[in-house]
Short mmCIF file of C-alpha atoms and ligand atoms in Angstrom, two decimals:
data_model
loop_
_atom_site.label_atom_id
_atom_site.label_comp_id
_atom_site.label_asym_id
_atom_site.label_seq_id
_atom_site.Cartn_x
_atom_site.Cartn_y
_atom_site.Cartn_z
CA UNK A 1 -14.63 7.12 12.00
CA UNK A 2 -11.18 7.69 10.42
CA UNK A 3 -8.94 4.65 10.12
CA UNK A 4 -6.27 4.12 12.72
CA UNK A 5 -2.92 4.95 11.12
CA UNK A 6 0.15 2.95 12.10
CA UNK A 7 3.72 3.58 10.96
CA UNK A 8 5.95 0.51 10.65
CA UNK A 9 9.48 1.92 10.44
CA UNK A 10 12.37 -0.51 10.20
CA UNK A 11 15.99 -1.20 9.40
CA UNK A 12 17.12 -4.35 7.61
CA UNK A 13 20.51 -5.35 6.23
CA UNK A 14 19.72 -8.69 4.53
CA UNK A 15 15.94 -8.46 4.28
CA UNK A 16 14.57 -10.53 7.18
CA UNK A 17 13.40 -7.55 9.24
CA UNK A 18 11.84 -6.19 6.05
CA UNK A 19 9.86 -9.46 5.79
CA UNK A 20 8.87 -9.18 9.46
CA UNK A 21 7.77 -5.56 8.91
CA UNK A 22 5.68 -6.63 5.91
CA UNK A 23 3.96 -9.34 7.95
CA UNK A 24 3.29 -6.80 10.72
CA UNK A 25 1.80 -4.46 8.10
CA UNK A 26 -0.45 -7.23 6.71
CA UNK A 27 -1.73 -8.17 10.17
CA UNK A 28 -2.37 -4.52 11.07
CA UNK A 29 -4.42 -4.17 7.87
CA UNK A 30 -6.47 -7.28 8.68
CA UNK A 31 -7.09 -5.74 12.11
CA UNK A 32 -8.55 -2.67 10.39
CA UNK A 33 -5.56 -0.32 10.61
CA UNK A 34 -4.00 1.66 7.79
CA UNK A 35 -0.31 0.60 7.87
CA UNK A 36 2.53 2.56 6.28
CA UNK A 37 5.87 0.75 5.86
CA UNK A 38 9.07 2.76 5.78
CA UNK A 39 12.61 1.44 5.36
CA UNK A 40 14.56 3.90 7.50
CA UNK A 41 17.64 3.70 5.32
CA UNK A 42 15.67 5.50 2.59
CA UNK A 43 13.00 7.44 4.48
CA UNK A 44 10.61 9.65 2.54
CA UNK A 45 11.00 13.27 3.41
CA UNK A 46 9.38 14.50 5.49
CA UNK A 47 8.71 11.49 7.71
CA UNK A 48 6.51 12.70 10.53
CA UNK A 49 5.67 10.01 13.15
CA UNK A 50 3.37 12.49 14.91
CA UNK A 51 0.68 12.03 12.23
CA UNK A 52 0.32 8.33 13.12
CA UNK A 53 -1.79 6.86 15.92
CA UNK A 54 0.84 4.24 16.68
CA UNK A 55 4.37 3.32 15.62
CA UNK A 56 6.15 -0.04 15.35
CA UNK A 57 9.93 0.11 14.98
CA UNK A 58 11.93 -2.90 13.79
CA UNK A 59 15.70 -3.40 13.61
CA UNK A 60 18.14 -6.29 13.36
CA UNK A 61 21.37 -7.02 15.20
CA UNK A 62 24.75 -7.03 13.46
CA UNK A 63 27.99 -7.33 15.44
CA UNK A 64 26.20 -6.58 18.69
CA UNK A 65 24.13 -3.56 17.72
CA UNK A 66 21.05 -2.48 15.80
CA UNK A 67 21.21 -0.34 12.67
CA UNK A 68 22.54 3.13 13.55
CA UNK A 69 20.00 4.80 11.27
CA UNK A 70 17.17 3.20 13.26
CA UNK A 71 18.81 4.41 16.46
CA UNK A 72 18.97 7.98 15.16
CA UNK A 73 15.34 7.84 13.97
CA UNK A 74 14.22 6.82 17.47
CA UNK A 75 16.46 9.40 19.11
CA UNK A 76 15.22 12.26 17.00
CA UNK A 77 11.53 11.32 17.47
CA UNK A 78 11.77 10.05 21.04
CA UNK A 79 9.28 12.52 22.49
CA UNK A 80 6.67 11.77 19.82
CA UNK A 81 7.21 8.03 20.27
CA UNK A 82 6.93 8.23 24.05
CA UNK A 83 3.56 9.99 23.70
CA UNK A 84 1.70 7.37 21.62
CA UNK A 85 1.36 3.56 21.51
CA UNK A 86 4.64 2.12 20.23
CA UNK A 87 6.37 -1.24 19.94
CA UNK A 88 9.92 -2.37 19.23
CA UNK A 89 10.77 -5.58 17.38
CA UNK A 90 14.37 -6.72 17.52
CA UNK A 91 15.51 -9.40 15.05
CA UNK A 92 18.63 -11.44 15.74
CA UNK A 93 20.20 -14.84 15.50
CA UNK A 94 20.76 -14.98 19.27
CA UNK A 95 16.97 -15.09 19.67
CA UNK A 96 16.99 -18.35 17.65
CA UNK A 97 19.34 -20.11 20.03
CA UNK A 98 18.43 -23.18 22.09
CA UNK A 99 20.79 -21.83 24.70
CA UNK A 100 19.00 -19.60 27.25
CA UNK A 101 22.16 -17.56 27.79
CA UNK A 102 22.38 -16.64 24.11
CA UNK A 103 18.69 -15.77 24.04
CA UNK A 104 19.39 -13.60 27.10
CA UNK A 105 21.98 -11.74 25.03
CA UNK A 106 19.26 -10.87 22.51
CA UNK A 107 17.11 -9.47 25.34
CA UNK A 108 20.07 -7.46 26.63
CA UNK A 109 20.69 -5.97 23.19
CA UNK A 110 17.02 -5.03 22.93
CA UNK A 111 17.09 -3.37 26.38
CA UNK A 112 20.38 -1.66 25.49
CA UNK A 113 18.75 -0.10 22.42
CA UNK A 114 15.93 1.32 24.54
CA UNK A 115 18.35 2.67 27.12
CA UNK A 116 20.56 4.30 24.49
CA UNK A 117 17.60 5.97 22.83
CA UNK A 118 15.68 6.74 26.03
CA UNK A 119 12.53 5.25 24.47
CA UNK A 120 9.86 3.46 26.48
CA UNK A 121 7.70 1.41 24.06
CA UNK A 122 4.49 -0.29 25.21
CA UNK A 123 5.57 -3.64 23.84
CA UNK A 124 8.80 -5.35 22.80
CA UNK A 125 9.49 -8.54 20.89
CA UNK A 126 12.80 -10.31 20.44
CA UNK A 127 12.39 -12.53 17.41
CA UNK A 128 14.69 -14.92 15.58
CA UNK A 129 15.93 -13.86 12.15
CA UNK A 130 17.54 -15.83 9.37
CA UNK A 131 20.87 -17.04 8.08
CA UNK A 132 20.94 -15.70 4.54
CA UNK A 133 24.08 -17.21 3.09
CA UNK A 134 22.92 -16.18 -0.40
CA UNK A 135 23.07 -12.50 0.63
CA UNK A 136 26.57 -12.63 2.12
CA UNK A 137 29.96 -12.12 0.53
CA UNK A 138 32.55 -14.86 0.90
CA UNK A 139 33.99 -13.78 4.25
CA UNK A 140 30.65 -13.08 5.89
CA UNK A 141 29.42 -16.45 4.60
CA UNK A 142 32.31 -18.25 6.26
CA UNK A 143 32.00 -16.20 9.44
CA UNK A 144 28.25 -16.77 9.75
CA UNK A 145 28.67 -20.48 9.00
CA UNK A 146 30.99 -20.67 11.99
CA UNK A 147 29.18 -18.27 14.33
CA UNK A 148 25.59 -18.87 13.34
CA UNK A 149 25.25 -22.14 11.48
CA UNK A 150 27.31 -24.54 13.56
CA UNK A 151 25.04 -24.53 16.62
CA UNK A 152 22.19 -26.11 14.63
CA UNK A 153 24.16 -27.83 11.92
CA UNK A 154 22.83 -25.32 9.40
CA UNK A 155 26.09 -25.12 7.52
CA UNK A 156 24.99 -25.76 3.92
CA UNK A 157 25.87 -22.36 2.45
CA UNK A 158 24.09 -23.12 -0.83
CA UNK A 159 20.75 -22.39 0.86
CA UNK A 160 19.26 -19.96 3.41
CA UNK A 161 17.76 -20.82 6.81
CA UNK A 162 14.84 -18.99 8.42
CA UNK A 163 14.13 -19.21 12.15
CA UNK A 164 11.46 -16.52 12.57
CA UNK A 165 8.49 -17.51 14.74
CA UNK A 166 5.77 -15.99 12.54
CA UNK A 167 3.02 -16.86 15.00
CA UNK A 168 4.78 -14.84 17.69
CA UNK A 169 5.06 -11.90 15.26
CA UNK A 170 1.36 -12.18 14.40
CA UNK A 171 0.01 -12.41 17.94
CA UNK A 172 2.28 -9.57 19.07
CA UNK A 173 0.92 -7.41 16.23
CA UNK A 174 -2.69 -8.27 17.01
CA UNK A 175 -2.17 -7.22 20.62
CA UNK A 176 -0.56 -3.99 19.48
CA UNK A 177 -3.50 -3.27 17.13
CA UNK A 178 -5.88 -3.62 20.08
CA UNK A 179 -3.78 -1.18 22.08
CA UNK A 180 -3.71 1.43 19.28
CA UNK A 181 -7.43 1.08 18.60
CA UNK A 182 -8.35 1.45 22.24
CA UNK A 183 -6.17 4.50 22.80
C1 FMN B 201 27.64 -9.76 9.58
C2 FMN B 201 26.56 -10.21 10.51
C3 FMN B 201 26.69 -10.01 11.87
C4 FMN B 201 25.69 -10.45 12.76
N1 FMN B 201 25.86 -10.25 14.10
C5 FMN B 201 24.92 -10.71 14.95
C6 FMN B 201 25.09 -10.53 16.37
O1 FMN B 201 26.05 -9.93 16.84
N2 FMN B 201 24.14 -11.05 17.19
C7 FMN B 201 23.04 -11.72 16.70
O2 FMN B 201 22.24 -12.18 17.49
N3 FMN B 201 22.84 -11.88 15.38
C8 FMN B 201 23.75 -11.38 14.50
N4 FMN B 201 23.57 -11.54 13.14
C9 FMN B 201 22.35 -12.21 12.66
C10 FMN B 201 21.29 -11.23 12.14
O3 FMN B 201 20.74 -10.49 13.20
C11 FMN B 201 20.20 -12.05 11.43
O4 FMN B 201 20.76 -12.66 10.30
C12 FMN B 201 18.98 -11.23 11.04
O5 FMN B 201 18.04 -12.08 10.42
C13 FMN B 201 19.34 -10.08 10.10
O6 FMN B 201 18.18 -9.34 9.82
P1 FMN B 201 18.08 -8.45 8.50
O7 FMN B 201 18.05 -9.40 7.34
O8 FMN B 201 16.81 -7.72 8.64
O9 FMN B 201 19.25 -7.54 8.50
C14 FMN B 201 24.53 -11.10 12.25
C15 FMN B 201 24.40 -11.28 10.86
C16 FMN B 201 25.38 -10.85 10.00
C17 FMN B 201 25.22 -11.07 8.52
#
């Protein structure tokens, strides 16, 4: 039987969603799938989602929206995506919050992305990202220290902080693999 092929297409500005996509790829491989990772900022041409049995899309939130290039990928392949098993993983700092209202904002941004793109994935995951002070320029570092770091006291800008719940990423991926395999 041919291997189940899964495309993991993502956007990432400071690398955390790239790390999440890699972990998703590893788990898919251990579940017996053939995973192809594509950073949508530099997609190979042609990139044809229709040749895959399933597609996972990942994107992170900056200033209240996901990467535009991920949005246009989903828009232009919406019909293909809506016809096969798909999942959307949204990475943000709001998802890391202890405050339910802020976590709710992450869910709203995820739903907003799906509404804007008219995409109806089989599964969605809102997952916490990272504060990567080492990747930011001076102003972003100060801004993120105030907006992101203060809530948890993670204000030491000489190091990075990671909040991603890897177990949630792994179990979500395993469930998705079952869905693609059974399709
Ligand atoms: C300039 C900037 C703006 C951000 N804006 C938001 C935001 O509006 N809401 C949010 O929840 N997280 C926000 N974040 C946090 C990112 O979503 C988080 O750092 C995530 O891990 C980034 O993923 P990436 O490394 O894949 O780009 C912002 C981060 C930066 C650097």
